CSV table of C-alpha atoms in Angstrom, one decimal:
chain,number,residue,atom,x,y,z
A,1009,UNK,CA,-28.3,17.3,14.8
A,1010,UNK,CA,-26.2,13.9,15.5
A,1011,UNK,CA,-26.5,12.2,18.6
A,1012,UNK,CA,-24.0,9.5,20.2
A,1013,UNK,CA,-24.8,5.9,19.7
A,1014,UNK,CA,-22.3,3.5,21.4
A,1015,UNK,CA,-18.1,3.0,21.4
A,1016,UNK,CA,-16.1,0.4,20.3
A,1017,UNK,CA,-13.2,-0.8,20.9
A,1018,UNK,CA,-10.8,-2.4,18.8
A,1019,UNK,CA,-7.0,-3.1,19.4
A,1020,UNK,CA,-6.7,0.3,21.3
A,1021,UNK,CA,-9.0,1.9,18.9
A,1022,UNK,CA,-11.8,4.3,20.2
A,1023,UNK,CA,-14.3,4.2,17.8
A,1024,UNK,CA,-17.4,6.9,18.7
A,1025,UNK,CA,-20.5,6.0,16.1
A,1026,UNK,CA,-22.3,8.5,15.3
A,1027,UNK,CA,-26.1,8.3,13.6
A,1028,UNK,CA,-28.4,11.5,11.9
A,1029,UNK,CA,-31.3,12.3,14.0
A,1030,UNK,CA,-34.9,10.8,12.5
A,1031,UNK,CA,-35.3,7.8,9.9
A,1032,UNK,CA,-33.0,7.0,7.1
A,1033,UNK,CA,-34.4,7.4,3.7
A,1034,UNK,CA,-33.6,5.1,0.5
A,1035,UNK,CA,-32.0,8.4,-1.0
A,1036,UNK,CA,-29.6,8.7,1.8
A,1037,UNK,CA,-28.0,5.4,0.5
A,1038,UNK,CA,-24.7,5.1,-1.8
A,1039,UNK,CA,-25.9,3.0,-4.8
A,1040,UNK,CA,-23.9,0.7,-3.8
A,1041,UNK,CA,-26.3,0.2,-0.9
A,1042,UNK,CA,-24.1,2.0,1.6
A,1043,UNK,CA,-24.7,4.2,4.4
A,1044,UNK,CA,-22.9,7.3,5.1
A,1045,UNK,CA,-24.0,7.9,8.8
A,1046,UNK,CA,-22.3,4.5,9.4
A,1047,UNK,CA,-19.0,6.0,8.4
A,1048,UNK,CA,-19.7,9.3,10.5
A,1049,UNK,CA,-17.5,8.7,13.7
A,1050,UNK,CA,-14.2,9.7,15.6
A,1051,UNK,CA,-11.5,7.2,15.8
A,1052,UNK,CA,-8.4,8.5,17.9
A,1053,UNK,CA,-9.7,12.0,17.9
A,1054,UNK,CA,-9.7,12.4,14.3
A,1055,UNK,CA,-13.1,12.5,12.0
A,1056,UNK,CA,-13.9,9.7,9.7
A,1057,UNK,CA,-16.2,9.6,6.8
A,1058,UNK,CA,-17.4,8.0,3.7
A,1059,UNK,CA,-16.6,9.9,0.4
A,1060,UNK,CA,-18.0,9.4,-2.7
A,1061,UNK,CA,-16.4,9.7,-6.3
A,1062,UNK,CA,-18.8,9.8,-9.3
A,1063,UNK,CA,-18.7,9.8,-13.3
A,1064,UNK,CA,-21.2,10.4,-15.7
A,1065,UNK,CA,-21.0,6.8,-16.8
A,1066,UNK,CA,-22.3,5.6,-13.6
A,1067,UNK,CA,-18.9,4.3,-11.6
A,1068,UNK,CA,-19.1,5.2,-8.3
A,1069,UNK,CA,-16.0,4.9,-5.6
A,1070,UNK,CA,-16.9,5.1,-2.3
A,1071,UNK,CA,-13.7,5.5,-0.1
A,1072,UNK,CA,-13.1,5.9,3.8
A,1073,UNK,CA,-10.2,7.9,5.4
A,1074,UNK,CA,-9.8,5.0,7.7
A,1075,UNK,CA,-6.9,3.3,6.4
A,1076,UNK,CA,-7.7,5.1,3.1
A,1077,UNK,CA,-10.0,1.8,2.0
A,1078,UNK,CA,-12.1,1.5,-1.1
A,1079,UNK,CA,-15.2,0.3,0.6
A,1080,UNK,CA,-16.9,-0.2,-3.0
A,1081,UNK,CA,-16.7,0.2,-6.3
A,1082,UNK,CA,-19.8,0.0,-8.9
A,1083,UNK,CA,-19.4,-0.3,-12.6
A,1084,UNK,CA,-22.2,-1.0,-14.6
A,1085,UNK,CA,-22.2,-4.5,-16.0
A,1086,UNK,CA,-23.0,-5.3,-20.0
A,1087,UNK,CA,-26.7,-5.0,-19.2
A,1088,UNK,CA,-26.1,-1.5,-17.4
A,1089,UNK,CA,-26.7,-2.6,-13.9
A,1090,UNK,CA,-24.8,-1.3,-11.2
A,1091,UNK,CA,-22.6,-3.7,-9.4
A,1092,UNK,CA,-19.9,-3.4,-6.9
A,1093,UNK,CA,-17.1,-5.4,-7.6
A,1094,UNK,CA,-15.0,-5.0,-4.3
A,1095,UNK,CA,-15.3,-6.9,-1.0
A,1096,UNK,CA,-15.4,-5.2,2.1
A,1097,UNK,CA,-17.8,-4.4,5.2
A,1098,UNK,CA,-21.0,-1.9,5.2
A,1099,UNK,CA,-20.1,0.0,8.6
A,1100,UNK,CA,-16.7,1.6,9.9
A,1101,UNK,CA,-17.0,-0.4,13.6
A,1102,UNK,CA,-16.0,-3.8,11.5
A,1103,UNK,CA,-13.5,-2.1,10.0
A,1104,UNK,CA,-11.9,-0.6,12.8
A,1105,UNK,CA,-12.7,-3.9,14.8
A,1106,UNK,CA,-8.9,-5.5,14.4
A,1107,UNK,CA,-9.4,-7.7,17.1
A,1108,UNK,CA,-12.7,-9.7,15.4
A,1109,UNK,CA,-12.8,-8.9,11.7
A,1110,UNK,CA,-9.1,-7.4,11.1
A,1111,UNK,CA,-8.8,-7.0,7.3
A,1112,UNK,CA,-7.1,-4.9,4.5
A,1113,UNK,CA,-9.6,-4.8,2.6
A,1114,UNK,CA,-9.2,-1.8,-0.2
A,1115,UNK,CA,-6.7,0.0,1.9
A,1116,UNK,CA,-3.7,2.0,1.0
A,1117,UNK,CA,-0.8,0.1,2.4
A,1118,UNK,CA,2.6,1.7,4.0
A,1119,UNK,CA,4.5,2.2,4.8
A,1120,UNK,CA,5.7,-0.8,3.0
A,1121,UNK,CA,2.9,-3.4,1.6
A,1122,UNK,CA,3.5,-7.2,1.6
A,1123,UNK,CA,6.1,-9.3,3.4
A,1124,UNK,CA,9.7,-8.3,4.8
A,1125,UNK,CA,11.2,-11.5,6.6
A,1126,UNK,CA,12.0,-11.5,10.4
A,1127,UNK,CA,10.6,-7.9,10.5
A,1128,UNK,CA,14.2,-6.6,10.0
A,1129,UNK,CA,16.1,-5.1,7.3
A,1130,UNK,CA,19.7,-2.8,7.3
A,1131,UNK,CA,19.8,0.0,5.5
A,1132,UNK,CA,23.1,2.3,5.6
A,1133,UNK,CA,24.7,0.3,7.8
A,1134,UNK,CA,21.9,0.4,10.4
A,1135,UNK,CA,19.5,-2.5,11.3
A,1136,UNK,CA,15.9,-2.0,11.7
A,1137,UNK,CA,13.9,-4.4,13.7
A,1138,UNK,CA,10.1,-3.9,12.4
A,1139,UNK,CA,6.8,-5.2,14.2
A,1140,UNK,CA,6.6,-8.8,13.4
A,1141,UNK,CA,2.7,-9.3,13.1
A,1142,UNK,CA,2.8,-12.1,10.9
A,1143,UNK,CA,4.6,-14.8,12.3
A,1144,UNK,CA,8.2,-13.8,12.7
A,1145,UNK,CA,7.7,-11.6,9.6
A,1146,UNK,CA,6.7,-8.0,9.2
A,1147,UNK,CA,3.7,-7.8,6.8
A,1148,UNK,CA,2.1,-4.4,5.1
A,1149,UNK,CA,3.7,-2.3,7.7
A,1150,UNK,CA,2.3,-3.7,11.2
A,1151,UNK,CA,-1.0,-4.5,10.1
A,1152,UNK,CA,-3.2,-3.5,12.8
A,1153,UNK,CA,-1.1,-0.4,13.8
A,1154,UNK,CA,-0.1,0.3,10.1
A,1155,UNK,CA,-1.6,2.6,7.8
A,1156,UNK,CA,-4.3,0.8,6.5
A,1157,UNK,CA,-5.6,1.2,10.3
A,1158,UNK,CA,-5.0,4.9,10.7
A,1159,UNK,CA,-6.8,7.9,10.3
A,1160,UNK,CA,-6.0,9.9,6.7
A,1161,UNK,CA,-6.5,13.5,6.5
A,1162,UNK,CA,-8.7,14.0,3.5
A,1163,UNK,CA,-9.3,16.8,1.1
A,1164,UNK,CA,-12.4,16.2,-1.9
A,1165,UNK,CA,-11.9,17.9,-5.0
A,1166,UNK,CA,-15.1,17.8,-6.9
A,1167,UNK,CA,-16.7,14.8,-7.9
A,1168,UNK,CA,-14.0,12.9,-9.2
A,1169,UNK,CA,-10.4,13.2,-7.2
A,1170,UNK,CA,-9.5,12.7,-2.7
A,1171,UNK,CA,-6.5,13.5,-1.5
A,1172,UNK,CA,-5.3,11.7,1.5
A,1173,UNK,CA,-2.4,12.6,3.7
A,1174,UNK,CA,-1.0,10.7,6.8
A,1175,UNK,CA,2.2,11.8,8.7
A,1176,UNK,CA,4.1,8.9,10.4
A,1177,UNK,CA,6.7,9.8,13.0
A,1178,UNK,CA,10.0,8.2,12.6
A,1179,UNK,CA,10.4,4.8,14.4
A,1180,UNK,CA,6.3,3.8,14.0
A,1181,UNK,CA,6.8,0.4,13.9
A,1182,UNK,CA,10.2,0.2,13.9
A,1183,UNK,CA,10.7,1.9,10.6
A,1184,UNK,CA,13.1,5.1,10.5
A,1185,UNK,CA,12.3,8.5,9.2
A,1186,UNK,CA,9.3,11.2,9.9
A,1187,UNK,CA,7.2,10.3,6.2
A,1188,UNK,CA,4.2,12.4,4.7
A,1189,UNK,CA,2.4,10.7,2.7
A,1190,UNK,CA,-0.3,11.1,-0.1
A,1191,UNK,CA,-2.4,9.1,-1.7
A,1192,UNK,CA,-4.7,10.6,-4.8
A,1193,UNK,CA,-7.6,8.7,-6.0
A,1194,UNK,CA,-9.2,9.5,-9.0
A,1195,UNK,CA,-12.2,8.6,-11.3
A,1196,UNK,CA,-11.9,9.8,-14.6
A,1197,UNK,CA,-14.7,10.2,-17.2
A,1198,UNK,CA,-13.1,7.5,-19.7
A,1199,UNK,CA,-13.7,5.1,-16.6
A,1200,UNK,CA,-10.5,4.9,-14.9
A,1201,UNK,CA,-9.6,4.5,-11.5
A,1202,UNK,CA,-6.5,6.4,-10.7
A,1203,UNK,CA,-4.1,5.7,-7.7
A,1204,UNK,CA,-0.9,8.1,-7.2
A,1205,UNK,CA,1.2,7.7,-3.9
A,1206,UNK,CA,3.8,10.2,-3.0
A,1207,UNK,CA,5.9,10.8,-0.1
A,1208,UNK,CA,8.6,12.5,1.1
A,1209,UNK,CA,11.0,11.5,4.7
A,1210,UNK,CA,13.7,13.6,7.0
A,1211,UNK,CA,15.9,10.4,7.3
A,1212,UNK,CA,16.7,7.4,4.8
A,1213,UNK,CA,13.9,4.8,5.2
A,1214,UNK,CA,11.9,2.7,2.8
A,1215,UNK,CA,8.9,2.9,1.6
A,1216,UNK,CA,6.3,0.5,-0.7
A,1217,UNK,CA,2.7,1.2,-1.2
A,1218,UNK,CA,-0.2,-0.4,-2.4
A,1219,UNK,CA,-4.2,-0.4,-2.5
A,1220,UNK,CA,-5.7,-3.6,-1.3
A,1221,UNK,CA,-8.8,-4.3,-3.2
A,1222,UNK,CA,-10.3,-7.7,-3.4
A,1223,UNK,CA,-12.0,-8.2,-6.9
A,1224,UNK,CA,-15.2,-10.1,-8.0
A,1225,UNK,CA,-16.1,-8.8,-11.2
A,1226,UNK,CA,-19.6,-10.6,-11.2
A,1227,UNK,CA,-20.6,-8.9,-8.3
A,1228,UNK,CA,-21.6,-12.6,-6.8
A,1229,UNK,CA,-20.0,-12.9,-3.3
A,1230,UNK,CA,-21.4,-15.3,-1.8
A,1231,UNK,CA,-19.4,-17.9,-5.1
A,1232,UNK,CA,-15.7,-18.3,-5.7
A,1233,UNK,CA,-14.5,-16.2,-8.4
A,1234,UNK,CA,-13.3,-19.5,-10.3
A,1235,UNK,CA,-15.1,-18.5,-13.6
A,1236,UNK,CA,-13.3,-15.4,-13.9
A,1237,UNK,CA,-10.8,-15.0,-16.4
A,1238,UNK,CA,-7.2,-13.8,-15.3
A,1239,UNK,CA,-4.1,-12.4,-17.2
A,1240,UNK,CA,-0.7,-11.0,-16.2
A,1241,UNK,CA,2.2,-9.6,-18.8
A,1242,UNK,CA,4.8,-11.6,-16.8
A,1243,UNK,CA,6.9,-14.4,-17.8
A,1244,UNK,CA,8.6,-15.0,-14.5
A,1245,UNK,CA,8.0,-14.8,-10.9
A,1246,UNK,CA,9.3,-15.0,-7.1
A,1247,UNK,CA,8.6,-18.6,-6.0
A,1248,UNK,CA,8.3,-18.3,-2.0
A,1249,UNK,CA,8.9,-20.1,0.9
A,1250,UNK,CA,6.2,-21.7,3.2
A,1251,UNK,CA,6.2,-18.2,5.3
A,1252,UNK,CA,5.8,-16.7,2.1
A,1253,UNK,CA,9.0,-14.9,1.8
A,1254,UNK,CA,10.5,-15.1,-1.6
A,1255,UNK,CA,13.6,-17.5,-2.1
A,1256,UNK,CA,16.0,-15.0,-3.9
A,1257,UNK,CA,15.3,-17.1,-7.4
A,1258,UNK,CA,13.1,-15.7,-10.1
A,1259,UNK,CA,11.7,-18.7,-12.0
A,1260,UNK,CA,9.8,-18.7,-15.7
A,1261,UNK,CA,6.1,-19.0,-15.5
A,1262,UNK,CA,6.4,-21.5,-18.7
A,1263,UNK,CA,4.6,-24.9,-18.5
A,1264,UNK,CA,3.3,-24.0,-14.5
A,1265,UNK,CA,-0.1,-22.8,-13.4
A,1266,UNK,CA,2.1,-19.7,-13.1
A,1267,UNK,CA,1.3,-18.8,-16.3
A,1268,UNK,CA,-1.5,-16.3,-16.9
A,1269,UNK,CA,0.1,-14.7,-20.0
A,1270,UNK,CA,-3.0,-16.1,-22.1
A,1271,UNK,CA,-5.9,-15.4,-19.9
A,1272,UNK,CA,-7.3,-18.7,-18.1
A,1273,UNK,CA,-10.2,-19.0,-15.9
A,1274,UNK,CA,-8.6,-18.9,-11.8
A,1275,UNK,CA,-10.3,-22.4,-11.5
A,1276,UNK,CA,-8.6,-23.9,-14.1
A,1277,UNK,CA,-5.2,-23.6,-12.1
A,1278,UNK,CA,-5.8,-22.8,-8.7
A,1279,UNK,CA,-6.4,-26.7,-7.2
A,1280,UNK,CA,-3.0,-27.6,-8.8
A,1281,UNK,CA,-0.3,-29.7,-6.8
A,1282,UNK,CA,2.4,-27.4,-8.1
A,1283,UNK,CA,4.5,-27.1,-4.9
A,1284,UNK,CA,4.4,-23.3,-4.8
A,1285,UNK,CA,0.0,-23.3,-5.2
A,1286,UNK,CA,0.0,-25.9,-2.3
A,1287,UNK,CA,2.3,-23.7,0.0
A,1288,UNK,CA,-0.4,-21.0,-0.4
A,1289,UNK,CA,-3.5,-22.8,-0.9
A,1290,UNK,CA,-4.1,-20.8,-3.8
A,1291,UNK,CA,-2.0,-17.9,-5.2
A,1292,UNK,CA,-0.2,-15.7,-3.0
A,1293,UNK,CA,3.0,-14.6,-5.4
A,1294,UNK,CA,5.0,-11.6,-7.0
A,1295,UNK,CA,4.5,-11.6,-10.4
A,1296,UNK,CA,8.0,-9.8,-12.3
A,1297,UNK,CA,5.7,-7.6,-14.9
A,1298,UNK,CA,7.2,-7.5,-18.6
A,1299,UNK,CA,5.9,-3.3,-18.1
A,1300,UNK,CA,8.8,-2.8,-16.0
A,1301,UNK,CA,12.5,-2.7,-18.4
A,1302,UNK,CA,15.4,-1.0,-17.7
A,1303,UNK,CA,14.1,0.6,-14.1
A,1304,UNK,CA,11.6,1.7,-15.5
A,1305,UNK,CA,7.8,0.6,-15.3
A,1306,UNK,CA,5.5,1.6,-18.6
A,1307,UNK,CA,2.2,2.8,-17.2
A,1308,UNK,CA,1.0,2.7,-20.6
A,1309,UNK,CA,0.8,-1.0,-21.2
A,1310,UNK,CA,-1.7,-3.4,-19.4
A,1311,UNK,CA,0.0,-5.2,-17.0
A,1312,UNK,CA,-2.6,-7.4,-15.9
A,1313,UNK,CA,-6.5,-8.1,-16.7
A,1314,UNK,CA,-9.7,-9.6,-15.2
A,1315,UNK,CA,-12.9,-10.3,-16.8
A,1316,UNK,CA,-16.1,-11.6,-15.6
A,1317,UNK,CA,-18.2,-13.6,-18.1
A,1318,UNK,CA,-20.9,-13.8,-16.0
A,1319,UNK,CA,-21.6,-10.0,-15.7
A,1320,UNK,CA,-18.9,-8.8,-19.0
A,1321,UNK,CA,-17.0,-6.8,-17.0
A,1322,UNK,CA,-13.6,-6.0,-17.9
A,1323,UNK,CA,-10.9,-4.8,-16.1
A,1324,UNK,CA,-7.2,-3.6,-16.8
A,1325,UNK,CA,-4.4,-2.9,-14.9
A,1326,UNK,CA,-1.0,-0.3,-15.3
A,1327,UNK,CA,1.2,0.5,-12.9
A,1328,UNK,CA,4.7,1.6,-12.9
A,1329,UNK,CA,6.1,-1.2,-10.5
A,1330,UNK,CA,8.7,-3.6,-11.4
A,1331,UNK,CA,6.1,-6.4,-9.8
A,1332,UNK,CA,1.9,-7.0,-9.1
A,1333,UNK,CA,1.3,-9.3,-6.2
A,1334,UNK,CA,-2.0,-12.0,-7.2
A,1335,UNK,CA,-3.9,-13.0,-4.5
A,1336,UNK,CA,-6.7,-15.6,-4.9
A,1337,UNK,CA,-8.2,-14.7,-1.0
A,1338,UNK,CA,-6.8,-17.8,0.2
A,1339,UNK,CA,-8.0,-16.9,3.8
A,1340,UNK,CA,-11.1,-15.8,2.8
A,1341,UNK,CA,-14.0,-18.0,4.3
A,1342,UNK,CA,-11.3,-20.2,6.2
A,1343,UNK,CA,-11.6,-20.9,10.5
A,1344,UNK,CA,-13.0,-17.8,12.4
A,1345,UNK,CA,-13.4,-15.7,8.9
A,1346,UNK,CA,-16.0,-18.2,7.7
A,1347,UNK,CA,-18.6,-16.6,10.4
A,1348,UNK,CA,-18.2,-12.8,9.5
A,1349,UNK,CA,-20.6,-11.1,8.0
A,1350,UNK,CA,-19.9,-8.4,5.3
A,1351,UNK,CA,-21.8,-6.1,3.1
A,1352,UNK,CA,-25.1,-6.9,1.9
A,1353,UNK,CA,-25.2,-9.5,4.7
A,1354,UNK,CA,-22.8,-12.1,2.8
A,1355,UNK,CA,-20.3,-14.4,4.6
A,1356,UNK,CA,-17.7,-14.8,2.1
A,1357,UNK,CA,-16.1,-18.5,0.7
A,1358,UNK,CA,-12.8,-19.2,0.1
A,1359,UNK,CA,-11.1,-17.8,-3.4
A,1360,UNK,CA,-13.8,-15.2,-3.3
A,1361,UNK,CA,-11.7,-12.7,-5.1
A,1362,UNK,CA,-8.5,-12.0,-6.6
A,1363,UNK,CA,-6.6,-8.9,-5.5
A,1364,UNK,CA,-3.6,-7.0,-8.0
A,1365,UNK,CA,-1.4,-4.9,-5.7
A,1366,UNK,CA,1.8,-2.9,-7.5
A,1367,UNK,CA,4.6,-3.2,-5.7
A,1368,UNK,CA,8.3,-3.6,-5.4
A,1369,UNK,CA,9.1,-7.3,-4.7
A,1370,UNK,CA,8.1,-8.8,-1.4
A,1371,UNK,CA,11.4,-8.5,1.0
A,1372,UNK,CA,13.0,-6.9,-1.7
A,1373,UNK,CA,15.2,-4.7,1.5
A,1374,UNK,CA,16.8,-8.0,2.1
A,1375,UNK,CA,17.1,-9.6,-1.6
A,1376,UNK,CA,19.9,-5.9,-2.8
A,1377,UNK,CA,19.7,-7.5,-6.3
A,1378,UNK,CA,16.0,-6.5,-6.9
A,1379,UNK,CA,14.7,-2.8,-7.4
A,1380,UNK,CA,14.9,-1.4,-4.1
A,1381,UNK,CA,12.8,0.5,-2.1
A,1382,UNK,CA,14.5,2.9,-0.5
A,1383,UNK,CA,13.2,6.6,-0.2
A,1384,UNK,CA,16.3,9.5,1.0
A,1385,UNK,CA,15.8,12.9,2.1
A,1386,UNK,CA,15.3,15.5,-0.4
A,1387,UNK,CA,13.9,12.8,-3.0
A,1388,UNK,CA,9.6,11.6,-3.3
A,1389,UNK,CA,8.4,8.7,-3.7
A,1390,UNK,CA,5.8,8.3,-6.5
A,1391,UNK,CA,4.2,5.2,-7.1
A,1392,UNK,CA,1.2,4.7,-9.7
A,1393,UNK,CA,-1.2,2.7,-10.4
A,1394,UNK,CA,-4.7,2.7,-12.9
A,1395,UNK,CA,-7.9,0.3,-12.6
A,1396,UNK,CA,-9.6,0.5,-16.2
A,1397,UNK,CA,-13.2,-1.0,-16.2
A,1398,UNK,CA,-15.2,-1.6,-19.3
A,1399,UNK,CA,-17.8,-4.4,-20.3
A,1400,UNK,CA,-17.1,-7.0,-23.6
């Protein structure tokens, strides 16, 4: 028997929190500390909840419908203990709070992830004018009133795969076309977190998906993740603009703090006065991945990599993308966001984590040069993207 607890609301957002009757036991929890009953709620007359994904090697996904958000991840670390590697908050009201914690964190982004400038783009001859929620620029999809802030239908298939589907009616945002969408996560037993989205539209639109996790492989939030040892296959990227809109040029990482192709410790580059790390205060750029030849993104190959010394936790990256956006959680810790609390009762610091989202360039509707992202009747999207852990 559930009883009714309080509302909240959030940016037009009813939130009902639900709790279970009687006292919580330990065995109730997540091993990532979690618990469920503070994902049990309606938001918007839909049911959220937490789901949990499992392998026998003791990785454990927990995901929410809301926004489709990774809430944590555990792997075990080279001693076997479980640690959660992901940021993110221990309760659904935070995350459905857009007015004083707004976040992505771990969501599935659409309809189109990262940056498109002015909010407007022309596609068949017709201009679009998007929401312009950051600035005078349209960022993954409307933010607040995008996807990662909407209720997914979800469907578990055992332990190991959810399916999650969200319908968007044709002008949400200002972008055209009814789309269905699907995004599949799935944990396999060699230790890999799978990420498939598919789509399909009745009128020419565009669409660009990601997942939004924020990384600390030594499961130490409360630290910047300076000791923690990045790679990316790219030897050029898209230098941006103050707004951080890329320029049009795509530039050679050689002999800049750009260059991750031998993995480097983050703190080794991330104070530099390079022009484009000062813009950012950190890294906040496309990287062109080496995967991705002749329209065509190889899955197969490792397109990026993070590894924590501290805890030997490994992590590599595929996709099929033609680019990986690096984030270095520039925001993180900085004005009103130094206050918030998260899981496990931790305020994060600036540079806290380092997120890898596949993706079509940033703006790329407006730069025609670069692989486009445009999804026509009749056709499906399919993006694709794998998060291998192991320890070294």
């Amino acid at each position: 028997m559930k009883k009714l607890m309080k509302t909240v609301m959030g940016c037009g957002i009813a939130l009902a929190i639900f709790s279970a009757c009687g006292s919580k036991t330990e065995s109730t929890l997540t091993v990532s500390g979690l618990d469920p009953a503070k994902f049990d709620t309606v938001i918007n007359e839909k049911p959220v909840k937490l789901y949990t994904l499992k392998n026998a090697n003791g990785i454990e996904v927990c995901i929410t419908n809301y926004g489709g958000r990774i809430v944590s991840l555990v792997v075990p670390d080279k001693d076997g203990k479980p640690t959660d590697v992901v940021l993110g908050f221990d309760n659904i009201a935070q995350y459905a709070d857009t007015l004083n914690s707004p976040t992505d964190y771990g969501s599935s982004v659409g309809r189109y992830a990262n940056r498109i400038s002015g909010g407007k783009f022309t596609l068949n001859d017709s201009t679009y004018q998007l929401k312009q929620n950051d600035g005078p620029n349209c960022l993954h999809g409307g933010g607040t009133t995008g996807w990662m802030n909407q209720v997914y239908d979800a469907e578990q298939i055992g332990d190991s795969i959810l399916k999650l589907t969200i319908v968007a009616e044709d002008g949400e945002n200002g972008f055209p076309g009814k789309v269905t969408a699907v995004t599949t996560y799935k944990l396999t037993a060699d230790n890999i977190l799978d990420m498939t989205w598919e789509a399909e539209t009745d009128k020419p639109t565009i669409i660009n998906q990601t997942n939004h996790n924020y990384y600390n492989l030594s499961g130490d939030f409360t630290q910047p993740a300076y000791d923690m040892i990045c790679y990316v296959n790219a030897d050029n990227f898209t230098p941006s603009d103050k707004l951080y809109i890329p320029t049009g040029e795509i530039k050679s990482v050689e002999g800049t703090p750009m260059d991750f192709r031998t993995p480097h410790a983050l703190g080794d580059s991330i104070n530099s006065s390079f022009d484009q790390i000062q813009n950012a205060t950190g890294y906040d750029h496309n990287w062109c991945l080496n995967t991705y030849k002749d329209g065509k993104g190889d899955d197969t190959q490792v397109c990026a990599s993070l590894y924590s010394p501290k805890t030997g936790i490994f992590m590599e990256m595929y996709t099929n993308e033609p680019g990986v956006q690096f984030y270095s959680g520039n925001f993180q810790g900085v004005g009103k966001d130094a206050d918030i609390i998260r899981k496990h009762g931790i305020k994060y610091p600036k540079h806290v984590s380092v997120c890898l989202e596949s993706q079509k360039y940033p703006d790329s509707p407006n730069k025609k040069d670069w692989v486009q992202p445009v999804l026509n009747p009749g056709e499906k999207y399919h993006s694709h993207a794998a998060y291998k852990f192991s320890v070294k």
